[in-house]
Amino acid sequence: MTIKIGVTGWGDHDLLYDDRIAAGDKLSAYASHFPVVEVDTAFYAIQPEKNYRKWLSQTPENFSFVIKAYQKLTGHDRSKLTLQEAKALMEEYRESIQPVIDAGKLNAILFQFPPWFDVRKAHIQKLKTIRDWLPDLPLALEFRNQSWFDPHYKRQTLDFMKEEKWIHTIVDEPQAGENSVPTILEPTHPDKTLIRFHGRNVHGWNRNGREGKDWRAVRFLYRYNEKELEEWVENLKKLEQQTKDITIFFNNNSGGDAAANAKQLIDMLGITYEDLNPRQMDLFNF
């Protein structure tokens, strides 16, 4: 049983870096703190293979990546693709991440679907098709529509995920109506479970680009307190009886709180990670 804890992205976590570090060196420094990272840039564009090769070279042997699925594959951009176009795009995406697969550093591919991806036959078929196209890879699934866990569908949703070998992405997020989902403490994959902490800012959650350009500065503005994290220590004790590996990401970084909360939970769990990158020592710290 292992628990890997990290944060979303590696560029915007000032707690981890001094002012002199170059942007291109931040992942190497990040990997001296955490054993895993979520690659959110892959959501906005299919990254060239050279980027992944560079990131691999900057991380230690046991480091791993959770790579977000490209937004055209999840439907966030609302573009209409034919089945052939979607398959070609999926092949392009897979080719881009092949270096990570070959290096044995792929933790999972995270398919986070948009709020309008509700429970219906067409969407269930889309999940089956994606699984058919990527039969040999670890795929994590995160919903943003409450209908999947409506009492009428909750059991069917979880059973479907188990049958199709989707990794359940358990979330801690604001309970803000239809466009949020509850925390469901049930793994659906025997080997892996993903947990993402989005904060509990109910006011900011549903803005999501609709109220000006500053929505990102508000949506994930939240710092978990010790009591809230203690609840998760207990949750993790239950989950570790049901799954082999748990990967946790803190995404509550609108105010720069993600790295601090991640380190806090690591300390509360008494975890010490070996095989991280060596920490750069400041000239005046001995």
PDB file of N, CA and C in Angstrom, residues 175-266:
ATOM      1  N   GLN A 175     -19.846  21.632  -2.415  1.00  0.00           N
ATOM      2  CA  GLN A 175     -21.138  21.047  -2.733  1.00  0.00           C
ATOM      3  C   GLN A 175     -22.043  22.187  -3.181  1.00  0.00           C
ATOM      4  N   ALA A 176     -22.003  22.410  -4.502  1.00  0.00           N
ATOM      5  CA  ALA A 176     -22.602  23.616  -5.076  1.00  0.00           C
ATOM      6  C   ALA A 176     -23.614  23.294  -6.160  1.00  0.00           C
ATOM      7  N   GLY A 177     -24.418  22.259  -5.913  1.00  0.00           N
ATOM      8  CA  GLY A 177     -25.484  21.951  -6.852  1.00  0.00           C
ATOM      9  C   GLY A 177     -25.101  20.964  -7.933  1.00  0.00           C
ATOM     10  N   GLU A 178     -25.773  21.041  -9.057  1.00  0.00           N
ATOM     11  CA  GLU A 178     -25.671  20.055 -10.132  1.00  0.00           C
ATOM     12  C   GLU A 178     -24.254  19.890 -10.662  1.00  0.00           C
ATOM     13  N   ASN A 179     -23.461  20.963 -10.637  1.00  0.00           N
ATOM     14  CA  ASN A 179     -22.124  20.927 -11.224  1.00  0.00           C
ATOM     15  C   ASN A 179     -21.032  20.544 -10.231  1.00  0.00           C
ATOM     16  N   SER A 180     -21.404  19.835  -9.200  1.00  0.00           N
ATOM     17  CA  SER A 180     -20.433  19.297  -8.253  1.00  0.00           C
ATOM     18  C   SER A 180     -20.872  17.895  -7.862  1.00  0.00           C
ATOM     19  N   VAL A 181     -19.927  17.088  -7.403  1.00  0.00           N
ATOM     20  CA  VAL A 181     -20.269  15.718  -7.006  1.00  0.00           C
ATOM     21  C   VAL A 181     -19.830  15.493  -5.565  1.00  0.00           C
ATOM     22  N   PRO A 182     -20.501  14.601  -4.867  1.00  0.00           N
ATOM     23  CA  PRO A 182     -20.148  14.319  -3.475  1.00  0.00           C
ATOM     24  C   PRO A 182     -18.883  13.484  -3.373  1.00  0.00           C
ATOM     25  N   THR A 183     -18.336  13.438  -2.184  1.00  0.00           N
ATOM     26  CA  THR A 183     -17.187  12.577  -1.909  1.00  0.00           C
ATOM     27  C   THR A 183     -17.694  11.153  -1.718  1.00  0.00           C
ATOM     28  N   ILE A 184     -17.352  10.276  -2.658  1.00  0.00           N
ATOM     29  CA  ILE A 184     -17.784   8.874  -2.613  1.00  0.00           C
ATOM     30  C   ILE A 184     -16.566   8.022  -2.307  1.00  0.00           C
ATOM     31  N   LEU A 185     -16.483   7.506  -1.096  1.00  0.00           N
ATOM     32  CA  LEU A 185     -15.295   6.771  -0.654  1.00  0.00           C
ATOM     33  C   LEU A 185     -15.355   5.306  -1.079  1.00  0.00           C
ATOM     34  N   GLU A 186     -15.348   5.092  -2.384  1.00  0.00           N
ATOM     35  CA  GLU A 186     -15.394   3.719  -2.907  1.00  0.00           C
ATOM     36  C   GLU A 186     -14.482   3.585  -4.121  1.00  0.00           C
ATOM     37  N   PRO A 187     -13.383   2.859  -3.988  1.00  0.00           N
ATOM     38  CA  PRO A 187     -12.522   2.600  -5.138  1.00  0.00           C
ATOM     39  C   PRO A 187     -13.234   1.723  -6.158  1.00  0.00           C
ATOM     40  N   THR A 188     -12.869   1.887  -7.414  1.00  0.00           N
ATOM     41  CA  THR A 188     -13.461   1.049  -8.463  1.00  0.00           C
ATOM     42  C   THR A 188     -12.407   0.235  -9.206  1.00  0.00           C
ATOM     43  N   HIS A 189     -11.158   0.405  -8.849  1.00  0.00           N
ATOM     44  CA  HIS A 189     -10.058  -0.305  -9.501  1.00  0.00           C
ATOM     45  C   HIS A 189      -9.234  -0.990  -8.420  1.00  0.00           C
ATOM     46  N   PRO A 190      -8.857  -2.256  -8.606  1.00  0.00           N
ATOM     47  CA  PRO A 190      -8.154  -2.969  -7.540  1.00  0.00           C
ATOM     48  C   PRO A 190      -6.757  -2.436  -7.238  1.00  0.00           C
ATOM     49  N   ASP A 191      -6.156  -1.740  -8.210  1.00  0.00           N
ATOM     50  CA  ASP A 191      -4.771  -1.303  -8.048  1.00  0.00           C
ATOM     51  C   ASP A 191      -4.600   0.171  -7.720  1.00  0.00           C
ATOM     52  N   LYS A 192      -5.493   1.030  -8.221  1.00  0.00           N
ATOM     53  CA  LYS A 192      -5.275   2.467  -8.095  1.00  0.00           C
ATOM     54  C   LYS A 192      -6.554   3.212  -7.715  1.00  0.00           C
ATOM     55  N   THR A 193      -6.358   4.277  -6.943  1.00  0.00           N
ATOM     56  CA  THR A 193      -7.419   5.243  -6.666  1.00  0.00           C
ATOM     57  C   THR A 193      -6.800   6.630  -6.691  1.00  0.00           C
ATOM     58  N   LEU A 194      -7.507   7.578  -7.291  1.00  0.00           N
ATOM     59  CA  LEU A 194      -7.055   8.964  -7.357  1.00  0.00           C
ATOM     60  C   LEU A 194      -7.954   9.810  -6.464  1.00  0.00           C
ATOM     61  N   ILE A 195      -7.363  10.775  -5.763  1.00  0.00           N
ATOM     62  CA  ILE A 195      -8.123  11.713  -4.945  1.00  0.00           C
ATOM     63  C   ILE A 195      -7.668  13.118  -5.312  1.00  0.00           C
ATOM     64  N   ARG A 196      -8.615  14.020  -5.559  1.00  0.00           N
ATOM     65  CA  ARG A 196      -8.276  15.403  -5.890  1.00  0.00           C
ATOM     66  C   ARG A 196      -9.000  16.353  -4.940  1.00  0.00           C
ATOM     67  N   PHE A 197      -8.224  17.246  -4.333  1.00  0.00           N
ATOM     68  CA  PHE A 197      -8.740  18.245  -3.412  1.00  0.00           C
ATOM     69  C   PHE A 197      -8.887  19.569  -4.162  1.00  0.00           C
ATOM     70  N   HIS A 198     -10.121  20.008  -4.353  1.00  0.00           N
ATOM     71  CA  HIS A 198     -10.389  21.250  -5.083  1.00  0.00           C
ATOM     72  C   HIS A 198     -10.726  22.417  -4.162  1.00  0.00           C
ATOM     73  N   GLY A 199     -10.735  22.190  -2.861  1.00  0.00           N
ATOM     74  CA  GLY A 199     -11.171  23.221  -1.933  1.00  0.00           C
ATOM     75  C   GLY A 199     -12.670  23.153  -1.710  1.00  0.00           C
ATOM     76  N   ARG A 200     -13.176  24.056  -0.868  1.00  0.00           N
ATOM     77  CA  ARG A 200     -14.606  24.051  -0.540  1.00  0.00           C
ATOM     78  C   ARG A 200     -15.209  25.443  -0.668  1.00  0.00           C
ATOM     79  N   ASN A 201     -14.752  26.163  -1.672  1.00  0.00           N
ATOM     80  CA  ASN A 201     -15.226  27.516  -1.918  1.00  0.00           C
ATOM     81  C   ASN A 201     -16.497  27.473  -2.754  1.00  0.00           C
ATOM     82  N   VAL A 202     -17.637  27.381  -2.088  1.00  0.00           N
ATOM     83  CA  VAL A 202     -18.922  27.260  -2.781  1.00  0.00           C
ATOM     84  C   VAL A 202     -19.191  28.484  -3.649  1.00  0.00           C
ATOM     85  N   HIS A 203     -18.855  29.664  -3.153  1.00  0.00           N
ATOM     86  CA  HIS A 203     -19.112  30.896  -3.903  1.00  0.00           C
ATOM     87  C   HIS A 203     -18.353  30.914  -5.231  1.00  0.00           C
ATOM     88  N   GLY A 204     -17.104  30.481  -5.205  1.00  0.00           N
ATOM     89  CA  GLY A 204     -16.283  30.562  -6.406  1.00  0.00           C
ATOM     90  C   GLY A 204     -16.456  29.417  -7.381  1.00  0.00           C
ATOM     91  N   TRP A 205     -16.963  28.273  -6.921  1.00  0.00           N
ATOM     92  CA  TRP A 205     -16.965  27.052  -7.720  1.00  0.00           C
ATOM     93  C   TRP A 205     -17.727  27.184  -9.030  1.00  0.00           C
ATOM     94  N   ASN A 206     -18.906  27.761  -8.991  1.00  0.00           N
ATOM     95  CA  ASN A 206     -19.757  27.796 -10.181  1.00  0.00           C
ATOM     96  C   ASN A 206     -19.486  28.982 -11.102  1.00  0.00           C
ATOM     97  N   ARG A 207     -18.497  29.801 -10.784  1.00  0.00           N
ATOM     98  CA  ARG A 207     -18.176  30.916 -11.677  1.00  0.00           C
ATOM     99  C   ARG A 207     -17.589  30.373 -12.982  1.00  0.00           C
ATOM    100  N   ASN A 208     -16.502  29.626 -12.890  1.00  0.00           N
ATOM    101  CA  ASN A 208     -15.977  28.848 -14.015  1.00  0.00           C
ATOM    102  C   ASN A 208     -15.963  29.601 -15.336  1.00  0.00           C
ATOM    103  N   GLY A 209     -15.417  30.806 -15.338  1.00  0.00           N
ATOM    104  CA  GLY A 209     -15.250  31.539 -16.577  1.00  0.00           C
ATOM    105  C   GLY A 209     -16.413  32.412 -16.983  1.00  0.00           C
ATOM    106  N   ARG A 210     -17.493  32.383 -16.223  1.00  0.00           N
ATOM    107  CA  ARG A 210     -18.696  33.099 -16.644  1.00  0.00           C
ATOM    108  C   ARG A 210     -18.736  34.548 -16.165  1.00  0.00           C
ATOM    109  N   GLU A 211     -17.914  34.885 -15.190  1.00  0.00           N
ATOM    110  CA  GLU A 211     -18.003  36.214 -14.585  1.00  0.00           C
ATOM    111  C   GLU A 211     -16.655  36.923 -14.633  1.00  0.00           C
ATOM    112  N   GLY A 212     -16.141  37.150 -15.828  1.00  0.00           N
ATOM    113  CA  GLY A 212     -14.895  37.881 -15.954  1.00  0.00           C
ATOM    114  C   GLY A 212     -13.681  36.987 -15.990  1.00  0.00           C
ATOM    115  N   LYS A 213     -12.541  37.615 -16.220  1.00  0.00           N
ATOM    116  CA  LYS A 213     -11.299  36.880 -16.422  1.00  0.00           C
ATOM    117  C   LYS A 213     -10.658  36.400 -15.125  1.00  0.00           C
ATOM    118  N   ASP A 214     -11.155  36.876 -13.982  1.00  0.00           N
ATOM    119  CA  ASP A 214     -10.512  36.552 -12.714  1.00  0.00           C
ATOM    120  C   ASP A 214     -11.094  35.316 -12.039  1.00  0.00           C
ATOM    121  N   TRP A 215     -11.879  34.526 -12.763  1.00  0.00           N
ATOM    122  CA  TRP A 215     -12.551  33.406 -12.107  1.00  0.00           C
ATOM    123  C   TRP A 215     -11.571  32.389 -11.539  1.00  0.00           C
ATOM    124  N   ARG A 216     -10.418  32.212 -12.203  1.00  0.00           N
ATOM    125  CA  ARG A 216      -9.436  31.255 -11.690  1.00  0.00           C
ATOM    126  C   ARG A 216      -8.857  31.693 -10.341  1.00  0.00           C
ATOM    127  N   ALA A 217      -8.837  33.002 -10.109  1.00  0.00           N
ATOM    128  CA  ALA A 217      -8.304  33.521  -8.849  1.00  0.00           C
ATOM    129  C   ALA A 217      -9.260  33.299  -7.688  1.00  0.00           C
ATOM    130  N   VAL A 218     -10.471  32.851  -7.993  1.00  0.00           N
ATOM    131  CA  VAL A 218     -11.494  32.676  -6.963  1.00  0.00           C
ATOM    132  C   VAL A 218     -11.924  31.222  -6.822  1.00  0.00           C
ATOM    133  N   ARG A 219     -11.984  30.505  -7.922  1.00  0.00           N
ATOM    134  CA  ARG A 219     -12.620  29.190  -7.918  1.00  0.00           C
ATOM    135  C   ARG A 219     -11.967  28.204  -6.954  1.00  0.00           C
ATOM    136  N   PHE A 220     -10.662  28.186  -6.907  1.00  0.00           N
ATOM    137  CA  PHE A 220      -9.947  27.240  -6.046  1.00  0.00           C
ATOM    138  C   PHE A 220      -9.287  27.951  -4.868  1.00  0.00           C
ATOM    139  N   LEU A 221      -9.908  29.050  -4.425  1.00  0.00           N
ATOM    140  CA  LEU A 221      -9.377  29.822  -3.303  1.00  0.00           C
ATOM    141  C   LEU A 221      -9.859  29.202  -1.998  1.00  0.00           C
ATOM    142  N   TYR A 222      -8.999  28.380  -1.412  1.00  0.00           N
ATOM    143  CA  TYR A 222      -9.393  27.684  -0.188  1.00  0.00           C
ATOM    144  C   TYR A 222      -8.157  27.056   0.441  1.00  0.00           C
ATOM    145  N   ARG A 223      -8.096  27.106   1.761  1.00  0.00           N
ATOM    146  CA  ARG A 223      -7.034  26.418   2.501  1.00  0.00           C
ATOM    147  C   ARG A 223      -7.684  25.474   3.502  1.00  0.00           C
ATOM    148  N   TYR A 224      -7.352  24.188   3.391  1.00  0.00           N
ATOM    149  CA  TYR A 224      -7.914  23.195   4.302  1.00  0.00           C
ATOM    150  C   TYR A 224      -7.309  23.383   5.694  1.00  0.00           C
ATOM    151  N   ASN A 225      -8.174  23.313   6.704  1.00  0.00           N
ATOM    152  CA  ASN A 225      -7.669  23.408   8.069  1.00  0.00           C
ATOM    153  C   ASN A 225      -7.330  22.014   8.597  1.00  0.00           C
ATOM    154  N   GLU A 226      -6.725  21.977   9.755  1.00  0.00           N
ATOM    155  CA  GLU A 226      -6.245  20.710  10.297  1.00  0.00           C
ATOM    156  C   GLU A 226      -7.388  19.728  10.564  1.00  0.00           C
ATOM    157  N   LYS A 227      -8.505  20.220  11.036  1.00  0.00           N
ATOM    158  CA  LYS A 227      -9.637  19.333  11.298  1.00  0.00           C
ATOM    159  C   LYS A 227     -10.119  18.670  10.017  1.00  0.00           C
ATOM    160  N   GLU A 228     -10.197  19.432   8.950  1.00  0.00           N
ATOM    161  CA  GLU A 228     -10.642  18.883   7.667  1.00  0.00           C
ATOM    162  C   GLU A 228      -9.670  17.820   7.158  1.00  0.00           C
ATOM    163  N   LEU A 229      -8.381  18.061   7.328  1.00  0.00           N
ATOM    164  CA  LEU A 229      -7.395  17.072   6.889  1.00  0.00           C
ATOM    165  C   LEU A 229      -7.386  15.849   7.803  1.00  0.00           C
ATOM    166  N   GLU A 230      -7.664  16.053   9.095  1.00  0.00           N
ATOM    167  CA  GLU A 230      -7.768  14.909  10.014  1.00  0.00           C
ATOM    168  C   GLU A 230      -8.900  13.979   9.580  1.00  0.00           C
ATOM    169  N   GLU A 231      -9.986  14.547   9.077  1.00  0.00           N
ATOM    170  CA  GLU A 231     -11.074  13.717   8.556  1.00  0.00           C
ATOM    171  C   GLU A 231     -10.579  12.854   7.402  1.00  0.00           C
ATOM    172  N   TRP A 232      -9.696  13.424   6.597  1.00  0.00           N
ATOM    173  CA  TRP A 232      -9.168  12.667   5.464  1.00  0.00           C
ATOM    174  C   TRP A 232      -8.141  11.622   5.883  1.00  0.00           C
ATOM    175  N   VAL A 233      -7.454  11.846   6.977  1.00  0.00           N
ATOM    176  CA  VAL A 233      -6.575  10.805   7.514  1.00  0.00           C
ATOM    177  C   VAL A 233      -7.406   9.568   7.843  1.00  0.00           C
ATOM    178  N   GLU A 234      -8.573   9.780   8.433  1.00  0.00           N
ATOM    179  CA  GLU A 234      -9.469   8.665   8.739  1.00  0.00           C
ATOM    180  C   GLU A 234     -10.035   8.044   7.469  1.00  0.00           C
ATOM    181  N   ASN A 235     -10.388   8.888   6.500  1.00  0.00           N
ATOM    182  CA  ASN A 235     -10.888   8.361   5.220  1.00  0.00           C
ATOM    183  C   ASN A 235      -9.849   7.478   4.545  1.00  0.00           C
ATOM    184  N   LEU A 236      -8.600   7.904   4.587  1.00  0.00           N
ATOM    185  CA  LEU A 236      -7.531   7.154   3.932  1.00  0.00           C
ATOM    186  C   LEU A 236      -7.297   5.806   4.610  1.00  0.00           C
ATOM    187  N   LYS A 237      -7.499   5.746   5.910  1.00  0.00           N
ATOM    188  CA  LYS A 237      -7.371   4.467   6.619  1.00  0.00           C
ATOM    189  C   LYS A 237      -8.397   3.463   6.090  1.00  0.00           C
ATOM    190  N   LYS A 238      -9.583   3.953   5.749  1.00  0.00           N
ATOM    191  CA  LYS A 238     -10.618   3.077   5.204  1.00  0.00           C
ATOM    192  C   LYS A 238     -10.293   2.688   3.756  1.00  0.00           C
ATOM    193  N   LEU A 239      -9.850   3.670   2.977  1.00  0.00           N
ATOM    194  CA  LEU A 239      -9.581   3.416   1.563  1.00  0.00           C
ATOM    195  C   LEU A 239      -8.406   2.460   1.359  1.00  0.00           C
ATOM    196  N   GLU A 240      -7.406   2.551   2.218  1.00  0.00           N
ATOM    197  CA  GLU A 240      -6.223   1.727   2.008  1.00  0.00           C
ATOM    198  C   GLU A 240      -6.506   0.239   2.219  1.00  0.00           C
ATOM    199  N   GLN A 241      -7.656  -0.082   2.779  1.00  0.00           N
ATOM    200  CA  GLN A 241      -8.066  -1.481   2.909  1.00  0.00           C
ATOM    201  C   GLN A 241      -8.686  -2.004   1.614  1.00  0.00           C
ATOM    202  N   GLN A 242      -8.971  -1.091   0.677  1.00  0.00           N
ATOM    203  CA  GLN A 242      -9.709  -1.469  -0.525  1.00  0.00           C
ATOM    204  C   GLN A 242      -8.936  -1.274  -1.829  1.00  0.00           C
ATOM    205  N   THR A 243      -7.768  -0.674  -1.758  1.00  0.00           N
ATOM    206  CA  THR A 243      -7.026  -0.388  -2.991  1.00  0.00           C
ATOM    207  C   THR A 243      -5.533  -0.425  -2.685  1.00  0.00           C
ATOM    208  N   LYS A 244      -4.720  -0.771  -3.671  1.00  0.00           N
ATOM    209  CA  LYS A 244      -3.285  -0.939  -3.431  1.00  0.00           C
ATOM    210  C   LYS A 244      -2.543   0.386  -3.367  1.00  0.00           C
ATOM    211  N   ASP A 245      -2.881   1.302  -4.259  1.00  0.00           N
ATOM    212  CA  ASP A 245      -2.157   2.566  -4.342  1.00  0.00           C
ATOM    213  C   ASP A 245      -3.127   3.738  -4.425  1.00  0.00           C
ATOM    214  N   ILE A 246      -2.832   4.782  -3.669  1.00  0.00           N
ATOM    215  CA  ILE A 246      -3.639   5.995  -3.671  1.00  0.00           C
ATOM    216  C   ILE A 246      -2.747   7.163  -4.080  1.00  0.00           C
ATOM    217  N   THR A 247      -3.217   7.937  -5.036  1.00  0.00           N
ATOM    218  CA  THR A 247      -2.516   9.143  -5.454  1.00  0.00           C
ATOM    219  C   THR A 247      -3.398  10.339  -5.149  1.00  0.00           C
ATOM    220  N   ILE A 248      -2.828  11.335  -4.479  1.00  0.00           N
ATOM    221  CA  ILE A 248      -3.588  12.492  -4.013  1.00  0.00           C
ATOM    222  C   ILE A 248      -3.000  13.767  -4.600  1.00  0.00           C
ATOM    223  N   PHE A 249      -3.891  14.634  -5.116  1.00  0.00           N
ATOM    224  CA  PHE A 249      -3.453  15.941  -5.599  1.00  0.00           C
ATOM    225  C   PHE A 249      -4.254  17.047  -4.923  1.00  0.00           C
ATOM    226  N   PHE A 250      -3.548  18.100  -4.552  1.00  0.00           N
ATOM    227  CA  PHE A 250      -4.200  19.310  -4.073  1.00  0.00           C
ATOM    228  C   PHE A 250      -4.256  20.307  -5.226  1.00  0.00           C
ATOM    229  N   ASN A 251      -5.470  20.726  -5.564  1.00  0.00           N
ATOM    230  CA  ASN A 251      -5.712  21.645  -6.673  1.00  0.00           C
ATOM    231  C   ASN A 251      -6.235  22.990  -6.167  1.00  0.00           C
ATOM    232  N   ASN A 252      -6.191  23.192  -4.861  1.00  0.00           N
ATOM    233  CA  ASN A 252      -6.721  24.415  -4.233  1.00  0.00           C
ATOM    234  C   ASN A 252      -5.662  25.517  -4.220  1.00  0.00           C
ATOM    235  N   ASN A 253      -5.312  25.995  -5.415  1.00  0.00           N
ATOM    236  CA  ASN A 253      -4.135  26.855  -5.486  1.00  0.00           C
ATOM    237  C   ASN A 253      -4.413  28.283  -5.932  1.00  0.00           C
ATOM    238  N   SER A 254      -5.674  28.710  -5.940  1.00  0.00           N
ATOM    239  CA  SER A 254      -5.935  30.099  -6.318  1.00  0.00           C
ATOM    240  C   SER A 254      -5.225  31.073  -5.398  1.00  0.00           C
ATOM    241  N   GLY A 255      -5.039  30.679  -4.131  1.00  0.00           N
ATOM    242  CA  GLY A 255      -4.330  31.524  -3.180  1.00  0.00           C
ATOM    243  C   GLY A 255      -2.975  30.978  -2.784  1.00  0.00           C
ATOM    244  N   GLY A 256      -2.480  30.004  -3.552  1.00  0.00           N
ATOM    245  CA  GLY A 256      -1.173  29.429  -3.260  1.00  0.00           C
ATOM    246  C   GLY A 256      -1.156  28.470  -2.093  1.00  0.00           C
ATOM    247  N   ASP A 257      -2.283  27.805  -1.825  1.00  0.00           N
ATOM    248  CA  ASP A 257      -2.393  26.947  -0.645  1.00  0.00           C
ATOM    249  C   ASP A 257      -2.119  25.466  -0.907  1.00  0.00           C
ATOM    250  N   ALA A 258      -2.046  25.063  -2.160  1.00  0.00           N
ATOM    251  CA  ALA A 258      -1.988  23.633  -2.469  1.00  0.00           C
ATOM    252  C   ALA A 258      -0.747  22.954  -1.899  1.00  0.00           C
ATOM    253  N   ALA A 259       0.425  23.528  -2.137  1.00  0.00           N
ATOM    254  CA  ALA A 259       1.662  22.886  -1.684  1.00  0.00           C
ATOM    255  C   ALA A 259       1.712  22.794  -0.159  1.00  0.00           C
ATOM    256  N   ALA A 260       1.264  23.848   0.518  1.00  0.00           N
ATOM    257  CA  ALA A 260       1.271  23.835   1.986  1.00  0.00           C
ATOM    258  C   ALA A 260       0.349  22.749   2.520  1.00  0.00           C
ATOM    259  N   ASN A 261      -0.846  22.625   1.939  1.00  0.00           N
ATOM    260  CA  ASN A 261      -1.774  21.585   2.380  1.00  0.00           C
ATOM    261  C   ASN A 261      -1.243  20.194   2.068  1.00  0.00           C
ATOM    262  N   ALA A 262      -0.594  20.035   0.920  1.00  0.00           N
ATOM    263  CA  ALA A 262      -0.021  18.734   0.561  1.00  0.00           C
ATOM    264  C   ALA A 262       1.051  18.327   1.567  1.00  0.00           C
ATOM    265  N   LYS A 263       1.927  19.258   1.915  1.00  0.00           N
ATOM    266  CA  LYS A 263       2.976  18.958   2.887  1.00  0.00           C
ATOM    267  C   LYS A 263       2.386  18.690   4.267  1.00  0.00           C
ATOM    268  N   GLN A 264       1.328  19.403   4.601  1.00  0.00           N
ATOM    269  CA  GLN A 264       0.666  19.202   5.884  1.00  0.00           C
ATOM    270  C   GLN A 264       0.096  17.791   5.982  1.00  0.00           C
ATOM    271  N   LEU A 265      -0.549  17.321   4.930  1.00  0.00           N
ATOM    272  CA  LEU A 265      -1.118  15.975   4.956  1.00  0.00           C
ATOM    273  C   LEU A 265      -0.021  14.918   4.998  1.00  0.00           C
ATOM    274  N   ILE A 266       1.068  15.139   4.280  1.00  0.00           N
ATOM    275  CA  ILE A 266       2.202  14.211   4.331  1.00  0.00           C
ATOM    276  C   ILE A 266       2.697  14.064   5.773  1.00  0.00           C
TER     277      ILE A 266
END
